[in-house]
Coordinates of N, CA and C in Angstrom, one line a residue:
X87 N 15.1 5.5 28.8 CA 14.7 4.6 27.8 C 13.6 5.3 26.8
X88 N 13.8 5.0 25.6 CA 12.8 5.5 24.6 C 11.6 4.6 24.5
X89 N 10.5 5.4 24.7 CA 9.2 4.6 24.7 C 8.3 4.9 23.6
X90 N 8.6 6.1 22.9 CA 7.8 6.5 21.8 C 8.5 7.6 21.0
X91 N 8.2 7.6 19.8 CA 8.7 8.8 18.9 C 7.7 9.1 17.8
X92 N 7.6 10.5 17.5 CA 6.8 11.1 16.5 C 7.7 11.6 15.4
X93 N 7.7 11.3 14.2 CA 8.5 11.7 13.2 C 7.6 12.7 12.3
X94 N 8.0 13.9 12.1 CA 7.2 14.8 11.3 C 8.2 15.7 10.4
X95 N 7.7 16.2 9.3 CA 8.5 17.1 8.5 C 8.3 18.5 9.3
X96 N 9.1 19.4 8.8 CA 9.1 20.8 9.5 C 9.0 21.9 8.6
X97 N 8.3 21.9 7.5 CA 8.2 23.1 6.6 C 7.4 24.3 7.4
X98 N 7.7 25.3 7.3 CA 7.0 26.5 8.0 C 5.5 26.5 7.5
X99 N 5.3 26.1 6.2 CA 3.9 26.0 5.7 C 3.0 25.2 6.5
X100 N 3.4 24.3 7.5 CA 2.5 23.7 8.3 C 1.7 24.6 9.1
X101 N 2.3 25.7 9.3 CA 1.6 26.7 10.2 C 0.6 27.5 9.3
X102 N -0.7 27.3 9.5 CA -1.6 28.0 8.6 C -1.5 29.5 8.4
X103 N -1.0 30.2 9.5 CA -0.8 31.6 9.2 C 0.3 31.9 8.2
X104 N 1.3 31.1 8.2 CA 2.4 31.2 7.2 C 1.9 30.8 5.7
X105 N 1.2 29.6 5.7 CA 0.7 29.2 4.4 C -0.4 30.1 3.8
X106 N -1.1 30.8 4.7 CA -2.1 31.7 4.1 C -3.1 31.1 3.3
X107 N -3.3 31.5 2.1 CA -4.3 30.9 1.2 C -4.1 29.6 0.8
X108 N -2.8 29.2 0.8 CA -2.4 27.7 0.4 C -2.6 26.7 1.6
X109 N -3.0 27.3 2.7 CA -3.1 26.4 3.9 C -3.8 25.1 3.7
X110 N -5.0 25.1 3.0 CA -5.9 23.8 2.8 C -5.0 22.7 2.1
X111 N -4.0 23.1 1.4 CA -3.3 22.1 0.5 C -2.5 21.1 1.4
X112 N -2.2 21.5 2.6 CA -1.4 20.7 3.5 C -2.3 20.2 4.7
X113 N -3.6 20.3 4.7 CA -4.5 19.8 5.7 C -4.3 18.4 6.1
X114 N -4.1 17.5 5.1 CA -3.7 16.1 5.4 C -2.5 15.9 6.1
X115 N -1.5 16.6 5.7 CA -0.2 16.6 6.4 C -0.4 17.0 7.9
X116 N -1.1 18.1 8.1 CA -1.3 18.5 9.4 C -2.1 17.6 10.3
X117 N -2.9 17.0 9.8 CA -3.8 16.0 10.5 C -2.8 14.8 10.9
X118 N -2.0 14.3 9.9 CA -1.1 13.2 10.2 C -0.1 13.6 11.4
X119 N 0.4 14.8 11.2 CA 1.3 15.2 12.3 C 0.6 15.4 13.7
X120 N -0.6 15.9 13.7 CA -1.4 15.9 14.9 C -1.6 14.6 15.5
X121 N -1.9 13.6 14.7 CA -2.1 12.2 15.1 C -0.9 11.7 15.8
X122 N 0.2 11.9 15.1 CA 1.6 11.4 15.5 C 1.9 12.0 16.8
X123 N 1.7 13.3 17.0 CA 2.2 14.0 18.3 C 1.2 13.6 19.3
X124 N -0.1 13.4 19.0 CA -1.0 13.0 20.0 C -0.7 11.6 20.6
X125 N -0.3 10.8 19.7 CA 0.1 9.4 20.3 C 1.4 9.4 21.1
X126 N 2.3 10.3 20.6 CA 3.5 10.5 21.5 C 3.2 10.9 22.9
X127 N 2.3 11.9 22.9 CA 1.9 12.5 24.3 C 1.1 11.6 25.2
X128 N 0.5 10.5 24.5 CA -0.3 9.5 25.2 C 0.5 8.4 25.5
X129 N 1.8 8.3 25.3 CA 2.7 7.0 25.4 C 3.0 6.8 26.8
X130 N 2.9 7.8 27.6 CA 3.5 7.6 29.0 C 4.7 8.1 29.2
X131 N 5.3 8.8 28.2 CA 6.6 9.4 28.4 C 6.6 10.6 29.5
X132 N 7.7 10.6 30.1 CA 7.8 11.7 31.3 C 8.4 12.8 30.8
X133 N 9.2 12.7 29.7 CA 10.0 13.8 29.2 C 9.9 13.7 27.5
X134 N 9.8 14.8 26.9 CA 9.8 14.9 25.5 C 10.9 15.7 25.1
X135 N 11.7 15.2 24.1 CA 12.8 15.8 23.5 C 12.6 16.1 22.1
X136 N 12.5 17.3 21.7 CA 12.4 17.7 20.2 C 13.7 17.8 19.5
X137 N 13.9 17.0 18.4 CA 15.1 17.0 17.8 C 15.0 17.5 16.4
X138 N 15.8 18.4 15.9 CA 15.8 19.0 14.5 C 17.1 19.6 14.3
X139 N 17.3 20.0 12.9 CA 18.5 20.6 12.5 C 18.6 22.1 13.1
X140 N 19.8 22.6 13.1 CA 20.0 24.0 13.4 C 21.4 24.4 12.9
X141 N 21.7 25.7 12.9 CA 22.9 26.2 12.4 C 24.0 25.7 13.2
X142 N 23.8 25.4 14.6 CA 24.9 24.9 15.4 C 24.3 23.8 16.4
X143 N 25.0 23.0 16.9 CA 24.6 22.0 17.9 C 24.2 22.8 19.1
X144 N 23.0 22.5 19.7 CA 22.6 23.3 20.9 C 21.5 22.4 21.6
X145 N 21.4 22.6 22.9 CA 20.3 22.0 23.6 C 19.6 22.9 24.5
X146 N 18.3 22.9 24.5 CA 17.5 23.7 25.4 C 16.8 22.9 26.5
X147 N 17.2 23.2 27.7 CA 16.6 22.4 28.8 C 15.6 23.2 29.8
X148 N 15.7 24.4 29.7 CA 14.8 25.3 30.6 C 14.1 26.2 29.7
X149 N 13.4 25.8 28.7 CA 12.6 26.7 27.9 C 13.3 27.0 26.7
X150 N 12.6 27.8 25.8 CA 13.2 28.2 24.5 C 12.1 28.7 23.8
X151 N 12.3 29.7 22.9 CA 11.1 30.3 22.1 C 11.6 30.5 20.7
X152 N 10.5 30.4 19.9 CA 10.8 30.7 18.5 C 9.6 31.5 17.9
X153 N 9.9 32.0 16.7 CA 8.9 32.8 16.0 C 8.8 32.4 14.5
X154 N 7.8 32.9 13.9 CA 7.6 32.9 12.4 C 7.7 34.2 11.8
X155 N 8.4 35.2 12.5 CA 8.6 36.5 11.9 C 9.3 36.6 10.7
X156 N 10.3 35.6 10.5 CA 11.1 35.7 9.3 C 10.2 35.3 8.0
X157 N 9.0 34.8 8.2 CA 8.1 34.5 7.1 C 7.0 35.6 7.1
X158 N 7.2 36.7 7.8 CA 6.2 37.8 7.7 C 4.9 37.6 8.6
X159 N 5.0 36.7 9.6 CA 3.8 36.3 10.4 C 4.2 36.6 11.8
X160 N 3.5 37.5 12.5 CA 3.6 37.8 13.9 C 3.1 36.7 14.8
X161 N 3.9 35.6 14.9 CA 3.5 34.4 15.6 C 4.6 34.0 16.3
X162 N 4.5 33.8 17.6 CA 5.6 33.2 18.5 C 5.2 31.9 19.2
X163 N 6.1 31.1 19.4 CA 5.8 29.8 20.2 C 6.8 29.5 21.3
X164 N 6.6 28.8 22.2 CA 7.6 28.3 23.2 C 7.4 26.8 23.4
X165 N 8.5 26.3 24.1 CA 8.5 24.9 24.4 C 7.5 24.8 25.7
X166 N 6.7 23.7 25.8 CA 5.9 23.5 27.0 C 6.7 23.6 28.2
X167 N 6.1 24.4 29.3 CA 6.7 24.4 30.7 C 8.0 25.3 30.5
X168 N 8.2 25.9 29.4 CA 9.4 26.8 29.3 C 8.9 28.3 29.2
X169 N 9.7 29.2 29.7 CA 9.4 30.5 29.5 C 9.5 31.1 28.1
X170 N 8.8 32.2 27.7 CA 8.9 32.7 26.4 C 10.3 33.4 26.2
X171 N 11.0 33.8 27.4 CA 12.3 34.3 27.3 C 13.2 33.2 27.2
X172 N 14.4 33.2 26.6 CA 15.3 32.2 26.5 C 15.9 32.1 25.3
X173 N 16.8 31.1 25.1 CA 17.5 31.0 23.7 C 16.4 30.8 22.6
X174 N 16.8 31.4 21.4 CA 15.9 31.3 20.3 C 16.0 29.9 19.7
X175 N 14.9 29.3 19.4 CA 14.9 27.8 18.7 C 15.3 28.1 17.3
X176 N 15.8 26.9 16.8 CA 16.1 26.9 15.2 C 14.6 26.9 14.5
X177 N 14.7 27.0 13.3 CA 13.4 27.0 12.5 C 12.7 25.6 12.6
X178 N 13.6 24.6 12.6 CA 13.0 23.2 12.7 C 12.3 23.0 14.0
X179 N 13.0 23.5 15.0 CA 12.6 23.2 16.5 C 11.4 24.2 16.7
X180 N 11.2 25.3 16.0 CA 10.2 26.3 16.2 C 8.8 25.5 15.6
X181 N 9.0 24.8 14.5 CA 7.8 24.1 14.0 C 7.4 22.9 15.0
X182 N 8.4 22.4 15.7 CA 8.2 21.4 16.7 C 7.5 21.9 17.9
X183 N 7.9 23.0 18.3 CA 7.2 23.7 19.4 C 5.7 24.1 19.1
X184 N 5.6 24.5 17.8 CA 4.2 24.8 17.3 C 3.3 23.5 17.5
X185 N 3.9 22.3 16.9 CA 3.2 21.1 17.1 C 2.7 20.8 18.4
X186 N 3.6 21.0 19.3 CA 3.3 20.6 20.6 C 2.3 21.7 21.3
X187 N 2.5 22.9 20.9 CA 1.5 23.8 21.3 C 0.1 23.5 20.9
X188 N 0.0 23.1 19.6 CA -1.4 22.7 19.0 C -2.0 21.5 19.7
X189 N -1.1 20.8 20.1 CA -1.6 19.5 20.9 C -1.8 19.8 22.4
X190 N -1.6 21.0 22.9 CA -1.7 21.5 24.2 C -0.9 20.5 25.2
X191 N 0.4 20.2 24.7 CA 1.3 19.4 25.5 C 1.5 20.2 26.8
X192 N 1.8 19.5 27.9 CA 2.1 19.9 29.2 C 3.2 19.2 29.8
X193 N 3.9 18.3 29.0 CA 4.9 17.5 29.7 C 6.2 18.4 29.6
X194 N 7.2 18.1 30.5 CA 8.5 18.8 30.5 C 9.2 18.5 29.1
X195 N 9.8 19.5 28.6 CA 10.3 19.3 27.1 C 11.6 20.0 27.0
X196 N 12.5 19.1 26.4 CA 13.9 19.7 26.1 C 13.9 19.7 24.5
X197 N 14.8 20.4 24.0 CA 15.0 20.4 22.6 C 16.5 20.4 22.3
X198 N 16.7 19.8 21.1 CA 18.2 19.4 20.7 C 18.3 19.8 19.2
X199 N 19.2 20.7 18.9 CA 19.5 21.0 17.6 C 20.8 20.3 17.1
X200 N 20.7 19.8 16.0 CA 22.0 19.1 15.5 C 22.3 19.7 14.1
X201 N 23.5 19.8 13.7 CA 24.0 20.4 12.4 C 23.6 19.3 11.3
X202 N 23.2 19.7 10.3 CA 23.0 18.8 9.1 C 24.1 18.0 8.6
X203 N 25.3 18.4 9.0 CA 26.5 17.7 8.5 C 27.2 16.9 9.4
X204 N 26.5 16.6 10.6 CA 27.1 15.8 11.7 C 27.3 14.4 11.3
X205 N 28.4 13.8 11.6 CA 28.7 12.5 11.3 C 27.7 11.4 12.0
X206 N 27.4 10.3 11.2 CA 26.3 9.5 11.7 C 26.7 8.8 13.1
X207 N 28.0 8.6 13.3 CA 28.4 7.9 14.6 C 28.1 8.8 15.8
X208 N 28.3 10.1 15.5 CA 28.0 11.0 16.7 C 26.6 11.2 17.0
X209 N 25.8 11.3 15.8 CA 24.3 11.3 16.0 C 23.7 10.1 16.7
X210 N 24.3 8.9 16.4 CA 23.8 7.7 17.0 C 24.1 7.7 18.5
X211 N 25.4 8.2 18.8 CA 25.6 8.3 20.2 C 24.8 9.3 21.0
X212 N 24.4 10.5 20.3 CA 23.7 11.4 20.9 C 22.3 10.9 21.1
X213 N 21.7 10.0 20.2 CA 20.4 9.5 20.5 C 20.4 8.6 21.6
X214 N 21.5 7.7 21.8 CA 21.6 6.9 22.9 C 21.6 7.7 24.3
X215 N 22.3 8.8 24.3 CA 22.3 9.7 25.4 C 21.0 10.4 25.8
X216 N 20.2 10.8 24.8 CA 18.9 11.3 24.9 C 17.9 10.3 25.5
X217 N 18.1 9.1 25.1 CA 17.2 8.0 25.5 C 17.4 7.7 27.0
X218 N 18.5 8.1 27.6 CA 19.0 7.9 29.0 C 18.6 9.0 29.9
X219 N 18.0 10.1 29.3 CA 17.7 11.3 30.2 C 16.7 11.1 31.2
X220 N 15.8 10.1 31.0 CA 14.7 9.8 31.9 C 14.3 8.3 31.7
X221 N 13.5 7.9 32.7 CA 13.0 6.5 32.6 C 12.2 6.2 31.4
X222 N 11.4 7.3 31.0 CA 10.5 7.1 29.8 C 10.6 8.4 29.1
X223 N 11.3 8.3 27.9 CA 11.5 9.5 27.1 C 10.8 9.3 25.7
X224 N 10.4 10.4 25.2 CA 9.7 10.3 24.0 C 10.4 11.5 23.1
X225 N 10.5 11.1 21.8 CA 11.2 12.0 21.0 C 10.2 12.6 19.8
X226 N 10.2 13.9 19.6 CA 9.6 14.5 18.4 C 10.6 14.8 17.4
X227 N 10.7 14.1 16.4 CA 11.8 14.2 15.4 C 11.4 15.0 14.1
X228 N 12.0 16.1 13.9 CA 11.7 16.9 12.8 C 12.7 16.8 11.6
X229 N 12.1 16.6 10.4 CA 13.0 16.6 9.3 C 12.4 16.3 8.0
X230 N 12.8 16.9 6.9 CA 12.2 16.7 5.7 C 13.1 15.7 4.8
X231 N 12.4 15.2 3.8 CA 13.1 14.3 2.9 C 13.8 15.1 1.8
X232 N 14.0 14.7 0.7 CA 14.6 15.3 -0.4 C 13.9 16.5 -0.9
X233 N 14.5 17.6 -1.3 CA 14.0 18.7 -1.8 C 14.3 18.8 -3.4
X234 N 14.4 17.6 -3.9 CA 14.6 17.5 -5.4 C 13.7 16.6 -6.0
X235 N 12.4 16.6 -5.7 CA 11.4 15.5 -6.2 C 10.7 16.0 -7.5
X236 N 10.9 17.2 -7.8 CA 10.3 17.5 -9.1 C 11.0 18.8 -9.7
X237 N 10.7 19.2 -10.9 CA 11.3 20.3 -11.6 C 11.1 21.6 -10.8
X238 N 9.9 21.7 -10.0 CA 9.6 22.9 -9.3 C 10.1 23.0 -7.9
X239 N 10.9 21.8 -7.5 CA 11.4 21.7 -6.2 C 12.5 22.7 -6.0
X240 N 12.8 23.0 -4.6 CA 13.9 23.9 -4.4 C 15.2 23.5 -5.0
X241 N 15.5 22.2 -5.2 CA 16.6 21.8 -5.8 C 16.5 21.1 -7.1
X242 N 15.4 21.5 -7.8 CA 15.1 20.9 -9.1 C 14.8 19.4 -9.0
X243 N 14.7 18.7 -10.1 CA 14.5 17.2 -10.1 C 15.8 16.5 -10.1
X244 N 15.9 15.6 -9.1 CA 17.0 14.6 -9.2 C 16.5 13.2 -9.3
X245 N 16.8 12.4 -10.2 CA 16.3 11.1 -10.3 C 16.4 10.2 -9.2
X246 N 17.4 10.5 -8.3 CA 17.7 9.6 -7.2 C 16.8 9.9 -6.0
X247 N 16.2 11.1 -6.0 CA 15.4 11.6 -4.8 C 14.3 10.6 -4.5
X248 N 13.5 10.2 -5.4 CA 12.2 9.4 -5.0 C 12.7 8.2 -4.4
X249 N 13.7 7.5 -5.0 CA 14.2 6.2 -4.4 C 14.8 6.5 -2.9
X250 N 15.4 7.5 -2.8 CA 16.0 7.8 -1.3 C 14.8 7.9 -0.5
X251 N 13.8 8.8 -0.8 CA 12.8 9.0 0.1 C 11.9 7.7 0.5
X252 N 11.8 6.8 -0.6 CA 11.2 5.6 -0.4 C 11.9 4.7 0.6
X253 N 13.3 4.7 0.6 CA 14.0 3.9 1.6 C 13.7 4.4 2.9
X254 N 13.7 5.7 3.1 CA 13.5 6.3 4.4 C 12.1 6.0 4.8
X255 N 11.1 6.2 4.0 CA 9.6 5.9 4.4 C 9.6 4.4 4.9
X256 N 10.2 3.5 4.0 CA 10.1 2.0 4.5 C 10.6 1.8 5.8
X257 N 11.8 2.5 6.0 CA 12.5 2.3 7.4 C 11.7 2.9 8.4
X258 N 11.0 4.0 8.3 CA 10.2 4.7 9.3 C 9.0 3.8 9.5
X259 N 8.4 3.2 8.6 CA 7.3 2.3 8.6 C 7.6 1.0 9.4
X260 N 8.9 0.6 9.5 CA 9.2 -0.7 10.2 C 10.0 -0.4 11.4
X261 N 10.3 0.8 11.8 CA 11.2 1.1 12.9 C 12.6 0.5 12.7
X262 N 13.0 0.6 11.5 CA 14.3 0.0 11.0 C 15.5 0.8 11.3
X263 N 16.0 0.7 12.5 CA 17.1 1.6 12.9 C 18.3 1.5 12.2
X264 N 18.6 0.2 11.6 CA 19.8 -0.1 10.9 C 19.8 0.6 9.6
X265 N 18.7 0.7 8.9 CA 18.6 1.5 7.6 C 18.8 2.9 7.8
X266 N 18.2 3.5 8.8 CA 18.4 4.9 9.1 C 19.8 5.2 9.5
X267 N 20.4 4.4 10.4 CA 21.7 4.6 10.7 C 22.8 4.6 9.5
X268 N 22.4 3.9 8.5 CA 23.2 3.7 7.3 C 23.0 4.8 6.3
X269 N 22.2 5.8 6.4 CA 22.0 6.7 5.5 C 23.2 7.5 5.1
X270 N 23.5 7.7 4.0 CA 24.8 8.3 3.5 C 24.8 9.8 3.6
X271 N 25.6 10.4 4.4 CA 25.6 11.9 4.5 C 25.9 12.7 3.3
X272 N 26.8 12.1 2.4 CA 27.0 12.9 1.2 C 26.0 12.9 0.3
X273 N 25.2 11.7 0.0 CA 24.2 11.6 -0.8 C 22.9 12.4 -0.3
X274 N 22.8 12.5 1.0 CA 21.8 13.1 1.7 C 21.9 14.6 1.4
X275 N 23.1 15.0 1.5 CA 23.4 16.5 1.2 C 23.1 16.9 -0.2
X276 N 23.5 15.9 -1.2 CA 23.3 16.2 -2.6 C 21.8 16.3 -2.9
X277 N 21.1 15.6 -2.2 CA 19.6 15.5 -2.5 C 18.8 16.6 -1.6
X278 N 19.6 17.4 -0.8 CA 19.0 18.4 -0.1 C 18.0 17.8 1.1
X279 N 18.5 16.8 1.7 CA 17.7 16.1 2.7 C 17.9 16.8 4.1
X280 N 16.9 17.4 4.6 CA 17.1 18.0 5.9 C 16.9 17.0 7.1
X281 N 16.3 15.8 6.9 CA 16.0 15.1 8.0 C 17.1 13.9 8.3
X282 N 18.1 13.8 7.5 CA 19.1 12.9 7.8 C 19.7 12.7 9.2
X283 N 20.1 13.9 9.6 CA 20.8 13.9 11.0 C 19.7 13.6 12.1
X284 N 18.6 14.3 12.1 CA 17.5 13.9 13.2 C 17.0 12.5 13.1
X285 N 16.9 11.9 11.9 CA 16.5 10.5 11.8 C 17.6 9.6 12.4
X286 N 18.8 10.0 12.2 CA 19.9 9.1 12.9 C 20.0 9.2 14.3
X287 N 19.7 10.3 14.9 CA 19.5 10.5 16.3 C 18.4 9.5 16.8
X288 N 17.3 9.5 16.1 CA 16.2 8.7 16.4 C 16.7 7.1 16.4
X289 N 17.6 6.7 15.4 CA 18.0 5.4 15.3 C 18.9 5.1 16.4
X290 N 19.7 6.0 17.0 CA 20.5 5.8 18.2 C 19.6 5.6 19.3
X291 N 18.6 6.4 19.4 CA 17.9 6.4 20.7 C 17.0 5.1 20.7
X292 N 16.6 4.5 19.6 CA 15.7 3.4 19.5 C 16.3 2.2 19.5
X293 N 17.7 2.1 19.3 CA 18.3 0.8 19.2 C 18.0 -0.1 20.3
X294 N 17.5 -1.2 20.1 CA 17.2 -2.2 21.2 C 16.0 -1.9 21.9
X295 N 15.2 -0.8 21.6 CA 14.0 -0.4 22.4 C 12.7 -1.4 21.9
X296 N 12.8 -2.0 20.9 CA 11.8 -2.9 20.5 C 10.4 -2.2 20.1
X297 N 10.6 -1.0 19.6 CA 9.4 -0.2 19.3 C 8.7 -0.8 18.0
X298 N 7.4 -0.6 17.8 CA 6.7 -0.8 16.5 C 6.4 0.5 15.9
X299 N 6.0 0.5 14.7 CA 5.9 1.7 13.9 C 4.6 1.7 13.1
X300 N 4.1 2.9 12.7 CA 3.0 3.0 11.8 C 3.4 4.3 11.0
X301 N 3.3 4.1 9.6 CA 3.5 5.2 8.7 C 2.2 5.9 8.5
X302 N 2.2 7.1 8.8 CA 0.9 8.0 8.7 C 0.7 8.8 7.4
X303 N 1.8 9.2 6.9 CA 1.8 10.0 5.7 C 3.1 9.9 4.9
X304 N 3.0 9.9 3.6 CA 4.1 10.0 2.6 C 3.8 10.7 1.3
X305 N 4.2 11.8 1.1 CA 4.0 12.5 -0.2 C 5.1 13.5 -0.4
X306 N 5.0 14.2 -1.6 CA 6.1 15.2 -2.0 C 5.4 16.4 -2.5
X307 N 4.5 17.2 -1.8 CA 4.0 18.3 -2.2 C 5.1 19.4 -2.4
X308 N 4.9 20.2 -3.3 CA 5.9 21.2 -3.7 C 7.4 20.7 -4.0
X309 N 7.4 19.4 -4.3 CA 8.7 18.7 -4.7 C 9.5 18.4 -3.6
X310 N 9.1 18.4 -2.3 CA 9.9 18.1 -1.1 C 9.2 16.9 -0.5
X311 N 10.0 15.9 -0.1 CA 9.5 14.6 0.5 C 9.1 14.9 2.0
X312 N 7.9 14.5 2.3 CA 7.5 14.7 3.7 C 6.9 13.3 4.1
X313 N 7.3 12.9 5.3 CA 6.9 11.6 5.9 C 6.5 11.8 7.3
X314 N 5.5 11.2 7.8 CA 5.1 11.1 9.2 C 5.0 9.8 9.7
X315 N 5.5 9.6 10.9 CA 5.4 8.2 11.4 C 5.3 8.2 12.9
X316 N 4.7 7.3 13.5 CA 4.7 7.0 15.0 C 5.5 5.7 15.3
X317 N 6.3 5.8 16.3 CA 7.0 4.6 16.9 C 6.6 4.5 18.4
X318 N 6.2 3.3 18.7 CA 5.8 3.1 20.0 C 5.9 1.6 20.4

C-alpha cells in the first residue's frame, strides 16, 4: 500500500558539484526537495521505490549505482543498502539516489526506470504493482515539467507549456490522480516533459490511497518547469 510520495524534478544541476558557480541559484529548489524527501522517510514506509525515466524499462532491487561523470564531475552515488557495484542507474534515478544520500536514508530501496513514451495504461498498472510490493510503500518520483517555458529553454518557448505545467502543479497540490492519469503523451512529448511517465506511475500507485498533498515548489528556472510536492 502506498503511504507517502515525494515528487521532485531531476536536473543534474541539483547537485552542487555539477552546478558549480551557479549552485546558489537552485538553493530554494534543493531545500524543497530535501523537505519532501525528509517527509517521505518519516512516513513509516518500509520500502522506498525511486521512479524516473530511463532509456529502457528496468528495475533495480538489489542495489544500483550512478555517477555524474558525464557532467565532468567525479561523483558517484548508490541506492541505500545497495552495493556500489551493480546495474548503472539512469540519469534521473541517479539524481534520486543523490537526494536519498543527502537525507542519509537507510531504508531498503528499489528503483524503477520507465521509458518516456510508455502508454498511460501501462504506467498506471505499474504503479498499482509497485504499491503492492510491501505493506507500507513510499515513492520518490523524479521528473521535470516542460522544457519549453522561455526563449532560452532547451526547447525554446511554446505558449502551451506554462498552462501544461500549471495543470500538473495543481494536480500534485491536490493529490489529483485522475488529472495525472489523463496527461496526454503526445502533448507531453511536444513540450519536452520528462515527468509525464513517472507522474502516471504515481497516479496508479496512489489510486484509492486517500493521501493528502502539499505543494512545496513551483518555478521554471532556465526555462524548465520544476515542481516539488509531498503526498501523505
